[in-house]
Short mmCIF file of C-alpha atoms in Angstrom, two decimals:
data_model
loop_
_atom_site.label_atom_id
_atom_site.label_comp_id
_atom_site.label_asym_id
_atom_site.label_seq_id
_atom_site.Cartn_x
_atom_site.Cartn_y
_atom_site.Cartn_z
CA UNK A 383 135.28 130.73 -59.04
CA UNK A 384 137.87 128.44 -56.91
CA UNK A 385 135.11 127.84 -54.59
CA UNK A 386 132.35 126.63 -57.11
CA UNK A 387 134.43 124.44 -59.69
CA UNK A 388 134.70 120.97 -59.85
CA UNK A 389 138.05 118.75 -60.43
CA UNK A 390 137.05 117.55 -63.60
CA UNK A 391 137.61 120.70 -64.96
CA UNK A 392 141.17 121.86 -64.10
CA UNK A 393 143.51 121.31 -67.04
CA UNK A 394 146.24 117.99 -67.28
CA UNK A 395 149.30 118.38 -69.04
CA UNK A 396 150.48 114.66 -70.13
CA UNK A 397 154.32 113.62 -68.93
CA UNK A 398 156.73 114.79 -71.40
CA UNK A 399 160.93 114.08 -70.93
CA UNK A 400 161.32 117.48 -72.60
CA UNK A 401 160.24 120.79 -74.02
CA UNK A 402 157.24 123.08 -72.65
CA UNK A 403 155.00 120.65 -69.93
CA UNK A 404 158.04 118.79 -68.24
CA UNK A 405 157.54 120.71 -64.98
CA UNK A 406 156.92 118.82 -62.13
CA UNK A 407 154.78 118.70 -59.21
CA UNK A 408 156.12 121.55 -56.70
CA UNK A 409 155.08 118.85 -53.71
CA UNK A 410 156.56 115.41 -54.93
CA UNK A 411 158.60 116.25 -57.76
CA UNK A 412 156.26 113.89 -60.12
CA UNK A 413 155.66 115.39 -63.49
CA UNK A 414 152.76 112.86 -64.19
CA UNK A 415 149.41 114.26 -64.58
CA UNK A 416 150.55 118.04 -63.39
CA UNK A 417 147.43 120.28 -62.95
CA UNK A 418 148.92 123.45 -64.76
CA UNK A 419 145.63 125.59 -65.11
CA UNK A 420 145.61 128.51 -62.07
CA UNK A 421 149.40 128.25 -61.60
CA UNK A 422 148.97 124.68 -59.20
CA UNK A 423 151.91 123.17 -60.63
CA UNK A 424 150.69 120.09 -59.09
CA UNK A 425 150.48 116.31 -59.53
CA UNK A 426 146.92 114.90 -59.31
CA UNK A 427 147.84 112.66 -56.63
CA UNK A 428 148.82 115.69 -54.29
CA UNK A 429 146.16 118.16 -55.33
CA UNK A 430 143.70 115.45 -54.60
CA UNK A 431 145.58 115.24 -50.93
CA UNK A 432 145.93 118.99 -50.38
CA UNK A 433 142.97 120.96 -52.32
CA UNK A 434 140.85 121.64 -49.32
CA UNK A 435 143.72 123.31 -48.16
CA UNK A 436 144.48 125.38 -50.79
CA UNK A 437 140.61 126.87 -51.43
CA UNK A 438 139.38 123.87 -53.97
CA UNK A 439 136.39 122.39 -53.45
CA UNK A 440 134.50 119.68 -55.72
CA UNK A 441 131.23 121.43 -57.30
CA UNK A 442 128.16 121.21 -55.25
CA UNK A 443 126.40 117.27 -55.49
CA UNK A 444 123.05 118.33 -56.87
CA UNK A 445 121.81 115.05 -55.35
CA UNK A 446 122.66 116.70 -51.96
CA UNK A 447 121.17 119.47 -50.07
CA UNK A 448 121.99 121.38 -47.09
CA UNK A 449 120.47 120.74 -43.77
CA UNK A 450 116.79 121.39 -43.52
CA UNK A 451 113.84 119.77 -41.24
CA UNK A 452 112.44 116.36 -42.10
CA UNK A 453 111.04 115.85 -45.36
CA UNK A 454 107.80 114.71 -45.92
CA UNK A 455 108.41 111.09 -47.11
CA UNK A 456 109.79 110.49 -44.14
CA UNK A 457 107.12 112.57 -41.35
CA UNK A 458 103.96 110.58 -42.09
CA UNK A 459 103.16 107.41 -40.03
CA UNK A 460 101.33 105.64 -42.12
CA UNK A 461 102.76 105.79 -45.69
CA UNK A 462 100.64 105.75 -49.19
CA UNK A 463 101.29 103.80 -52.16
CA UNK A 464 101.55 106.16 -55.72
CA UNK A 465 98.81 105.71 -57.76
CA UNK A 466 98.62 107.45 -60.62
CA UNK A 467 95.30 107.82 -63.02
CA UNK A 468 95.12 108.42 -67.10
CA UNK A 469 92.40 109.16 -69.01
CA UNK A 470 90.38 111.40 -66.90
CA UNK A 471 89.38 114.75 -68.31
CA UNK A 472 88.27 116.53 -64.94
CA UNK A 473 88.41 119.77 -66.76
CA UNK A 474 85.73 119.00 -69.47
CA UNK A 475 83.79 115.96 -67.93
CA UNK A 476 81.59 116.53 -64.73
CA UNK A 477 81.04 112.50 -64.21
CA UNK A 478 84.82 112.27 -64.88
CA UNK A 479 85.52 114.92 -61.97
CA UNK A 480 83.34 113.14 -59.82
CA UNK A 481 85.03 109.77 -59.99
CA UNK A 482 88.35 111.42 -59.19
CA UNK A 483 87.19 113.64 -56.29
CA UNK A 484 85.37 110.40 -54.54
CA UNK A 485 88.81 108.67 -54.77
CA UNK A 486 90.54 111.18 -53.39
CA UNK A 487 88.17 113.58 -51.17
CA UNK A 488 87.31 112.94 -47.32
CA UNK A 489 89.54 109.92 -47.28
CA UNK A 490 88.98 107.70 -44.01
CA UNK A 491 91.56 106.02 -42.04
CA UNK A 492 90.00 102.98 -42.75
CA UNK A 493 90.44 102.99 -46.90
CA UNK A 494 93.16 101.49 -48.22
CA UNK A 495 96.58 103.56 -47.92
CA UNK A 496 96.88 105.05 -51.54
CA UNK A 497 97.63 108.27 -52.81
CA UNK A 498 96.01 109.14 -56.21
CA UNK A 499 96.92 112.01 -58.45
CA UNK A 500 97.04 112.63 -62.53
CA UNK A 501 99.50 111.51 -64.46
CA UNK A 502 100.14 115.19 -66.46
CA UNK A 503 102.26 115.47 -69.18
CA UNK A 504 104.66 117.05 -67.14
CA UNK A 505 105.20 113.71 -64.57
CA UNK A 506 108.76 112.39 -64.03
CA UNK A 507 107.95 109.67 -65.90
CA UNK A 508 107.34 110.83 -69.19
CA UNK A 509 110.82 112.98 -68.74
CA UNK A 510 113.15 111.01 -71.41
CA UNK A 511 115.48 108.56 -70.07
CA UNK A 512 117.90 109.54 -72.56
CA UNK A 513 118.28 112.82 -71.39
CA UNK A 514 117.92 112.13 -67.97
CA UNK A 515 121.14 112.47 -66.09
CA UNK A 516 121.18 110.61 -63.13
CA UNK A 517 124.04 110.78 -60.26
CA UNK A 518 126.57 108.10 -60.47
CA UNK A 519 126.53 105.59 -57.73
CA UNK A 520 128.90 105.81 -54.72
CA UNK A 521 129.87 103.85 -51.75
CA UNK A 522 130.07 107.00 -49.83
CA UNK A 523 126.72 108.46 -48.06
CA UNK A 524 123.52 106.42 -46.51
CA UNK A 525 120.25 107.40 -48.00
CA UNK A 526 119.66 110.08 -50.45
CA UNK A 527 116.16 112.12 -50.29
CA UNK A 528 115.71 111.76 -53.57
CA UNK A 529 115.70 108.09 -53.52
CA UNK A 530 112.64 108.29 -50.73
CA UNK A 531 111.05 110.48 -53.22
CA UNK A 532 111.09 108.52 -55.90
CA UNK A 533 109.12 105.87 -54.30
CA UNK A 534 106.63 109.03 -52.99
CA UNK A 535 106.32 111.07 -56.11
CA UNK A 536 107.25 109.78 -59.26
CA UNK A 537 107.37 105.75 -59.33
CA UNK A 538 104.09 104.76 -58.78
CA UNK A 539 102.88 101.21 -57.74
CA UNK A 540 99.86 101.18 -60.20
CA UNK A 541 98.80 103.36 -63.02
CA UNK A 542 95.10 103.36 -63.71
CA UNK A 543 93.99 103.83 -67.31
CA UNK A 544 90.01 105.07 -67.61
CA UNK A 545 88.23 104.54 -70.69
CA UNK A 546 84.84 104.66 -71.48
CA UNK A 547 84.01 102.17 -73.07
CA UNK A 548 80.38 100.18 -73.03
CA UNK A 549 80.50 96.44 -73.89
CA UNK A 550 78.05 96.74 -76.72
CA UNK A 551 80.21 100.25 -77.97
CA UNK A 552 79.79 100.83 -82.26
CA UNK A 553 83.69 101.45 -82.22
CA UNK A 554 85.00 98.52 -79.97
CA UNK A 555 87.63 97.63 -81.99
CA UNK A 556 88.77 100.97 -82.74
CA UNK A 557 88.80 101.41 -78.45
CA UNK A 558 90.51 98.59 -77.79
CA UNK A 559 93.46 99.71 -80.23
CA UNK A 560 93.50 103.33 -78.80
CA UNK A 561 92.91 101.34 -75.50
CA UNK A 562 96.14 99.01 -76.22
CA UNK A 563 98.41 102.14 -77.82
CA UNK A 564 98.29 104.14 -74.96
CA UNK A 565 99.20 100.97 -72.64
CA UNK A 566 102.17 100.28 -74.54
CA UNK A 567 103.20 104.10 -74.40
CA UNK A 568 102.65 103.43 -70.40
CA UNK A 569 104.84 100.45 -70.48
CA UNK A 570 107.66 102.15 -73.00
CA UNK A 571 107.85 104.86 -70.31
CA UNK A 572 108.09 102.47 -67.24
CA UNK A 573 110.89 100.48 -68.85
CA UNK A 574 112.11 97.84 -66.02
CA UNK A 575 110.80 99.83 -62.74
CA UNK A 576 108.04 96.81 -62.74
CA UNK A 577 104.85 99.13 -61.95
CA UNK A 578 101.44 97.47 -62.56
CA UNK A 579 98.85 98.74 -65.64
CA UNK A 580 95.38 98.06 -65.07
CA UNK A 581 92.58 99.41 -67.31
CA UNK A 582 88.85 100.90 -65.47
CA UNK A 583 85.74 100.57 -67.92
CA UNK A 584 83.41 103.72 -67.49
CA UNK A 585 80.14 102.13 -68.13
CA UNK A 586 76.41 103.41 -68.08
CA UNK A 587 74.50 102.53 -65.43
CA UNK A 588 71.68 100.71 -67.10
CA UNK A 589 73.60 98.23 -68.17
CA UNK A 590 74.58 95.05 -66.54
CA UNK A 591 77.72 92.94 -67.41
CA UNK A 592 75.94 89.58 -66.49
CA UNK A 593 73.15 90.25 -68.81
CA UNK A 594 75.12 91.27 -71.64
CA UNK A 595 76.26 88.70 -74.25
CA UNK A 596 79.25 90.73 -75.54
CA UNK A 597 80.73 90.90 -71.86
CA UNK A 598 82.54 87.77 -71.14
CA UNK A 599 84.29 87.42 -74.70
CA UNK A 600 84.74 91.13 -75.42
CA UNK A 601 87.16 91.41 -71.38
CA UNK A 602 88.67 88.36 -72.60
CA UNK A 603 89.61 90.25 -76.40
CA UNK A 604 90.32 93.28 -74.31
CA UNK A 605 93.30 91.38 -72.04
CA UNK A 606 94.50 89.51 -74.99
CA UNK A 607 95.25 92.49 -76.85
CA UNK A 608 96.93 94.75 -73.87
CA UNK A 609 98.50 92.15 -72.57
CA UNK A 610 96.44 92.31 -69.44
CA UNK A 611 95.57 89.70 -66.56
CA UNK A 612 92.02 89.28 -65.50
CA UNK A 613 92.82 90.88 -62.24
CA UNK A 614 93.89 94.11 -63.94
CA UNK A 615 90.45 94.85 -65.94
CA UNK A 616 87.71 96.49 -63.63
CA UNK A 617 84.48 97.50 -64.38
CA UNK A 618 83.11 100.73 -63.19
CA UNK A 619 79.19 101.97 -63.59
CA UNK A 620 78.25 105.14 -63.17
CA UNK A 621 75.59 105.27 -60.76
CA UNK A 622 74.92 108.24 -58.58
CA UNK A 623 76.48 106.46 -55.25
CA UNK A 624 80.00 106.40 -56.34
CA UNK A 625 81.45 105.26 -52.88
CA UNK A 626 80.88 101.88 -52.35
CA UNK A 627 82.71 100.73 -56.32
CA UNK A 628 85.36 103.15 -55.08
CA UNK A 629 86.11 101.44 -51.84
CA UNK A 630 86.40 98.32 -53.68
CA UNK A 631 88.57 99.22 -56.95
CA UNK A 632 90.51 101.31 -53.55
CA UNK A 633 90.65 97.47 -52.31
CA UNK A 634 91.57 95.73 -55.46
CA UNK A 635 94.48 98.61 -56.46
CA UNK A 636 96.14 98.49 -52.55
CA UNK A 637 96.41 94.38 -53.46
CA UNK A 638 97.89 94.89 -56.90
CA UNK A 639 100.35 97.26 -54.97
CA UNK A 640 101.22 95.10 -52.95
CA UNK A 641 103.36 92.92 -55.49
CA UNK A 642 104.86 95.51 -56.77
CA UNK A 643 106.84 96.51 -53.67
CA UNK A 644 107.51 93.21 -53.00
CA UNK A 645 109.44 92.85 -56.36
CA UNK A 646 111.10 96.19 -54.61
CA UNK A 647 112.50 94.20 -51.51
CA UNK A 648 113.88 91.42 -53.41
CA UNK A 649 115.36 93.26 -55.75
CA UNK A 650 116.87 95.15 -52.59
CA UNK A 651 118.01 92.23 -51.37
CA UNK A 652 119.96 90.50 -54.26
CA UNK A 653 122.06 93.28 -54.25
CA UNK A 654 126.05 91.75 -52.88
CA UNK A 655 127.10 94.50 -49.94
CA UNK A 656 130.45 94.31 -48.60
CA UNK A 657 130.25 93.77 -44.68
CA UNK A 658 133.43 96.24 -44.53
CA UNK A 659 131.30 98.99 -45.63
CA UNK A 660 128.98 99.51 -43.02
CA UNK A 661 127.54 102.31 -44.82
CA UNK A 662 126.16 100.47 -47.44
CA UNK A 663 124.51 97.90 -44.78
CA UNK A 664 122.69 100.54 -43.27
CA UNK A 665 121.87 102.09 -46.93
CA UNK A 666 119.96 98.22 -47.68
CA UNK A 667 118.37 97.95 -44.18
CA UNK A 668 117.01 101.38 -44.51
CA UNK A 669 115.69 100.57 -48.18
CA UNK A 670 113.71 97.27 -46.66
CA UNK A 671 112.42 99.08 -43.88
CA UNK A 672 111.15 102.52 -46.23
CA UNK A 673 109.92 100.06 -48.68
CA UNK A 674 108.46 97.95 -46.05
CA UNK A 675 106.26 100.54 -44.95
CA UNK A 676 104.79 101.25 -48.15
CA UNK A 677 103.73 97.91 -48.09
CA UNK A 678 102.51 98.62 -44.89
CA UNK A 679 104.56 95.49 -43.44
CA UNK A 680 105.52 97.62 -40.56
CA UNK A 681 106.10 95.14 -38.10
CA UNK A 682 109.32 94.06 -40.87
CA UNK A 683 109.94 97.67 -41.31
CA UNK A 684 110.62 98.19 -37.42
CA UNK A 685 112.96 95.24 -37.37
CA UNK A 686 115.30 96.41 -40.57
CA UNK A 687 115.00 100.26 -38.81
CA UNK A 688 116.46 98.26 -35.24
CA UNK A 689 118.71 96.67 -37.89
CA UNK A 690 119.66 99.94 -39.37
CA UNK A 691 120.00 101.31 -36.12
CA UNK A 692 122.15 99.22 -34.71
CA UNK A 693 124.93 98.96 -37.55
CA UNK A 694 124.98 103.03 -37.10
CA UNK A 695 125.74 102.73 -33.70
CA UNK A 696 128.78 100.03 -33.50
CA UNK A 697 129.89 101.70 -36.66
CA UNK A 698 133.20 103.98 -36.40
CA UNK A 699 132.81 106.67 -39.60
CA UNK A 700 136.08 109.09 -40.33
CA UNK A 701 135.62 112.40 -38.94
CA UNK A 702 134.71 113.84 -42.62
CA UNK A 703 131.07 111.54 -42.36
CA UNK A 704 130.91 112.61 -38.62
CA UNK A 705 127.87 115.27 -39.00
CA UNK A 706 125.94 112.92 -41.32
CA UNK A 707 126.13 109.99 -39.95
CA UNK A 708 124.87 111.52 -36.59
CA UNK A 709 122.12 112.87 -38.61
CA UNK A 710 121.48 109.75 -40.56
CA UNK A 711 121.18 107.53 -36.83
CA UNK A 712 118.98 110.71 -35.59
CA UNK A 713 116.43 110.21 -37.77
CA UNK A 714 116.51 105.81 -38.09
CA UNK A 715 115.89 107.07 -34.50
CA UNK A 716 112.67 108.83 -35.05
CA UNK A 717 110.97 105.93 -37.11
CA UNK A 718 111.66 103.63 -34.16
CA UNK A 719 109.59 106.83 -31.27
CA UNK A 720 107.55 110.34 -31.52
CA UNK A 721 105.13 111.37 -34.32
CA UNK A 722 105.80 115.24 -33.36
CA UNK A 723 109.79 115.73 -33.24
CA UNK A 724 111.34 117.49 -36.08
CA UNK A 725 114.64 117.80 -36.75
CA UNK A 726 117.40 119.43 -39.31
CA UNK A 727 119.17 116.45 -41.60
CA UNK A 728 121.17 116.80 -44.54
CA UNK A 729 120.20 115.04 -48.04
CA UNK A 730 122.08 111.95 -46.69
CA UNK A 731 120.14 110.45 -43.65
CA UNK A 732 121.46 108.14 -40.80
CA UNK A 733 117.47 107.49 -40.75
CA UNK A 734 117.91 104.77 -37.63
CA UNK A 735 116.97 105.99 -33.70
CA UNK A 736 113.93 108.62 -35.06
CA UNK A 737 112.29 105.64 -37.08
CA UNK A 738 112.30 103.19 -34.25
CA UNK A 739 110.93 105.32 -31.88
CA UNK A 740 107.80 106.64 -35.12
CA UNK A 741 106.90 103.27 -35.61
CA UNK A 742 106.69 101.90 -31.91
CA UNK A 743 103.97 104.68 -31.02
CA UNK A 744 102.28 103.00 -34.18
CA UNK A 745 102.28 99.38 -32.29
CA UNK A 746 101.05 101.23 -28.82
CA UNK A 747 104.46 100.16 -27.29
CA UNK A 748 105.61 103.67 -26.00
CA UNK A 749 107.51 102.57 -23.31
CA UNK A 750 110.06 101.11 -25.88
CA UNK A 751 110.11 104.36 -27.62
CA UNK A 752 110.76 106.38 -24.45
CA UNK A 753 113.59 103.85 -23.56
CA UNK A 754 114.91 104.18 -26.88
CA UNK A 755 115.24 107.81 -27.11
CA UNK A 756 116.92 107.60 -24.10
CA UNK A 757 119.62 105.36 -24.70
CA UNK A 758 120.06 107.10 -28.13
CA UNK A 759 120.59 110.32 -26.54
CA UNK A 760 122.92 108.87 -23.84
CA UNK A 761 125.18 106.67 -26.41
CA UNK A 762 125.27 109.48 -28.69
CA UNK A 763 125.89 112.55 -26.45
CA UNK A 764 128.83 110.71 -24.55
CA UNK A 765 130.72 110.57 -28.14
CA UNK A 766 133.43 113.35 -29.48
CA UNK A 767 132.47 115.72 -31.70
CA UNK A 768 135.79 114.59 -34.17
CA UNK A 769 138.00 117.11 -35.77
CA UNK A 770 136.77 118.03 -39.04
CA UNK A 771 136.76 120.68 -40.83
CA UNK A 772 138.39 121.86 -37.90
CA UNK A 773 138.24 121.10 -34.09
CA UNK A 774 135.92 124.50 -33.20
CA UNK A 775 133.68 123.79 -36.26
CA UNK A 776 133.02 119.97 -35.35
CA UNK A 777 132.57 121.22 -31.91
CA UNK A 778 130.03 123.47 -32.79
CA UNK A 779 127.82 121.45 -35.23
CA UNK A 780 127.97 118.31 -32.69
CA UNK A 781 126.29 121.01 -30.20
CA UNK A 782 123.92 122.36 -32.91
CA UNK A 783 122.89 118.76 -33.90
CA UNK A 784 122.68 117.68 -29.33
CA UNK A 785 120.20 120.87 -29.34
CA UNK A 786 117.57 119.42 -32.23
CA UNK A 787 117.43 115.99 -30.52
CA UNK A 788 115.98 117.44 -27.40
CA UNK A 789 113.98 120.35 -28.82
CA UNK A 790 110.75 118.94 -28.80
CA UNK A 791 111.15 115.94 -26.09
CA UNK A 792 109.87 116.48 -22.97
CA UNK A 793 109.89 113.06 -20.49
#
């Protein structure tokens, strides 16, 4: 029990002159704030100081994990943008399954970078934002995995809504409402994350949106009433060669994408960071570099991974962020140099030397990379392993984290 529970549930008593609860601290003699429950007989100012040393420890962070090998928003080289599709019934409709599978099956390198799924009922983004309890914001830590995955799994760039829906349809208006409900349902759920709507017609084949008279003022009704741009209607006939309307929605969906994680950077960048907290400098550059690559701007991505990089290396962390910030430079590392080394980080990543080295293989410099790994492994081996939790312990983990930096490097 002393091992699992969290400060903020030990007991106070409040500062009384006399009667039961005037004890004071056994450390300082205070009688402020005395932590009564378990016997403690402490102030809150000295438990705070010695509770590691008595047994205490604050509850496991949920938004941590222990160490474990690279996740997978982080391994790929090239990274996809979300997309996520509505109003597909795959299950029931055989042309419906075949315009998902040719989006997503036998994907070559050279389609656009995307990564399209269903959006289920059971998607993060349906889950109620009242209920949702999200971890408080800290100054302490880098980069938290479940910030990466956010950007890979649940916030999507784009989400497509299908409908089908023929230009000369009996029930237009009745579409266009069920068409503009569910879009404001879409853009209730999204609240202020800023990710793009655009709406697919499924249209027979026979019929031709030039020829037909109802075309022109019915997309222009459409927009009007869901609050759509021209650029974000598309119309899609079913024909029996799929492929070639894919490749260019595929096309038209990687551009839309592309603004929204732009609005990503800058809102990155307006944040105010403290230059005394060189954690939190490393936390932004790392943020414009991940982002950067979704946009598949890697060229800017490399530069805020060197930036990264470089702020983890002149920085001087206390001995309690020892372990992770070696971790968190190990891995910027990676991005910079080898598609194939895998290591063991914890949920906070010093993310610098292991990008840098990733992303110049992608830009056929691997020279740089080797050069980089090299110095990274010099600069960092040549440090102390620090004292914490104890002198043996730091000792040993600053050996365990030396052996998965040269496990799978051969020069």
């Amino acid at each position: 029990l002393l091992s699992v529970m969290g400060h903020q549930n030990i007991w106070f008593s409040h500062p009384r002159k006399y009667g039961p609860g005037s004890r004071s601290c056994r450390v300082c003699s205070n009688h402020h704030g005395l932590i009564r429950k378990y016997g403690l007989n402490m102030c809150r100012r000295c438990f705070r100081e010695y509770s590691t040393d008595i047994g205490f420890r604050k509850r496991a962070d949920r938004s941590r994990m222990d160490c474990e090998d690279i996740p997978e928003c982080l391994a790929p080289s090239r990274q996809q943008q979300l997309v996520l599709f509505t109003g597909l019934d795959i299950a029931n409709n055989a042309a419906h399954a075949a315009v998902f599978s040719t989006f997503t099956q036998n994907r070559l390198p050279d389609r656009a970078p995307l990564r399209m799924i269903l959006l289920s009922a059971d998607n993060p983004l349906y889950a109620g934002n009242a209920h949702k309890i999200k971890a408080a914001k800290s100054s302490k830590g880098y980069v938290k995995i479940s910030w990466m995955w956010k950007y890979v799994r649940e916030v999507p760039a784009i989400i497509v809504v299908f409908a089908d829906l023929n230009w000369n349809h009996p029930s237009w208006n009745e579409k266009v409402t069920e068409c503009e409900s569910k879009i404001s349902s879409l853009r209730a759920s999204i609240g202020t994350r800023g990710t793009r709507i655009c709406v697919v017609l499924l249209q027979d084949a026979g019929v031709v949106t030039g020829d037909d008279p109802f075309a022109s003022e019915r997309a222009t009704k459409l927009c009007q009433s869901c609050q759509l741009s021209p650029k974000q209607l598309f119309v899609f006939p079913m024909t029996d060669h799929l492929l070639g309307f894919v490749v260019r929605l595929e096309s038209a969906f990687h551009e839309l994408a592309q603004g929204f994680y732009q609005q990503c950077l800058k809102s990155i960048r307006a944040r105010s960071i403290p230059n005394n907290f060189s954690n939190l400098i490393i936390r932004q550059q790392f943020k414009l570099a991940f982002i950067s690559e979704l946009r598949q701007d890697t060229h800017t991505a490399l530069r805020h991974y060197k930036l990264a990089y470089q702020q983890c290396v002149e920085g001087e962390p206390p001995d309690t962020e020892l372990f992770e910030w070696r971790q968190v430079t190990a891995v910027i590392n990676y991005k910079v140099h080898s598609f194939y080394i895998i290591y063991r980080v914890c949920h906070h990543y010093k993310v610098c030397s292991l990008c840098i080295c990733q992303l110049s293989f992608l830009h056929s410099t691997a020279l740089e990379a080797i050069s980089q790994q090299r110095r990274h492994v010099s600069h960092m081996f040549a440090l102390l392993p620090g004292s914490y939790p104890s002198t043996q312990l730091a000792a040993i983990e600053f050996a365990f984290w030396k052996s998965k930096q040269v496990r799978f490097i051969i020069f």
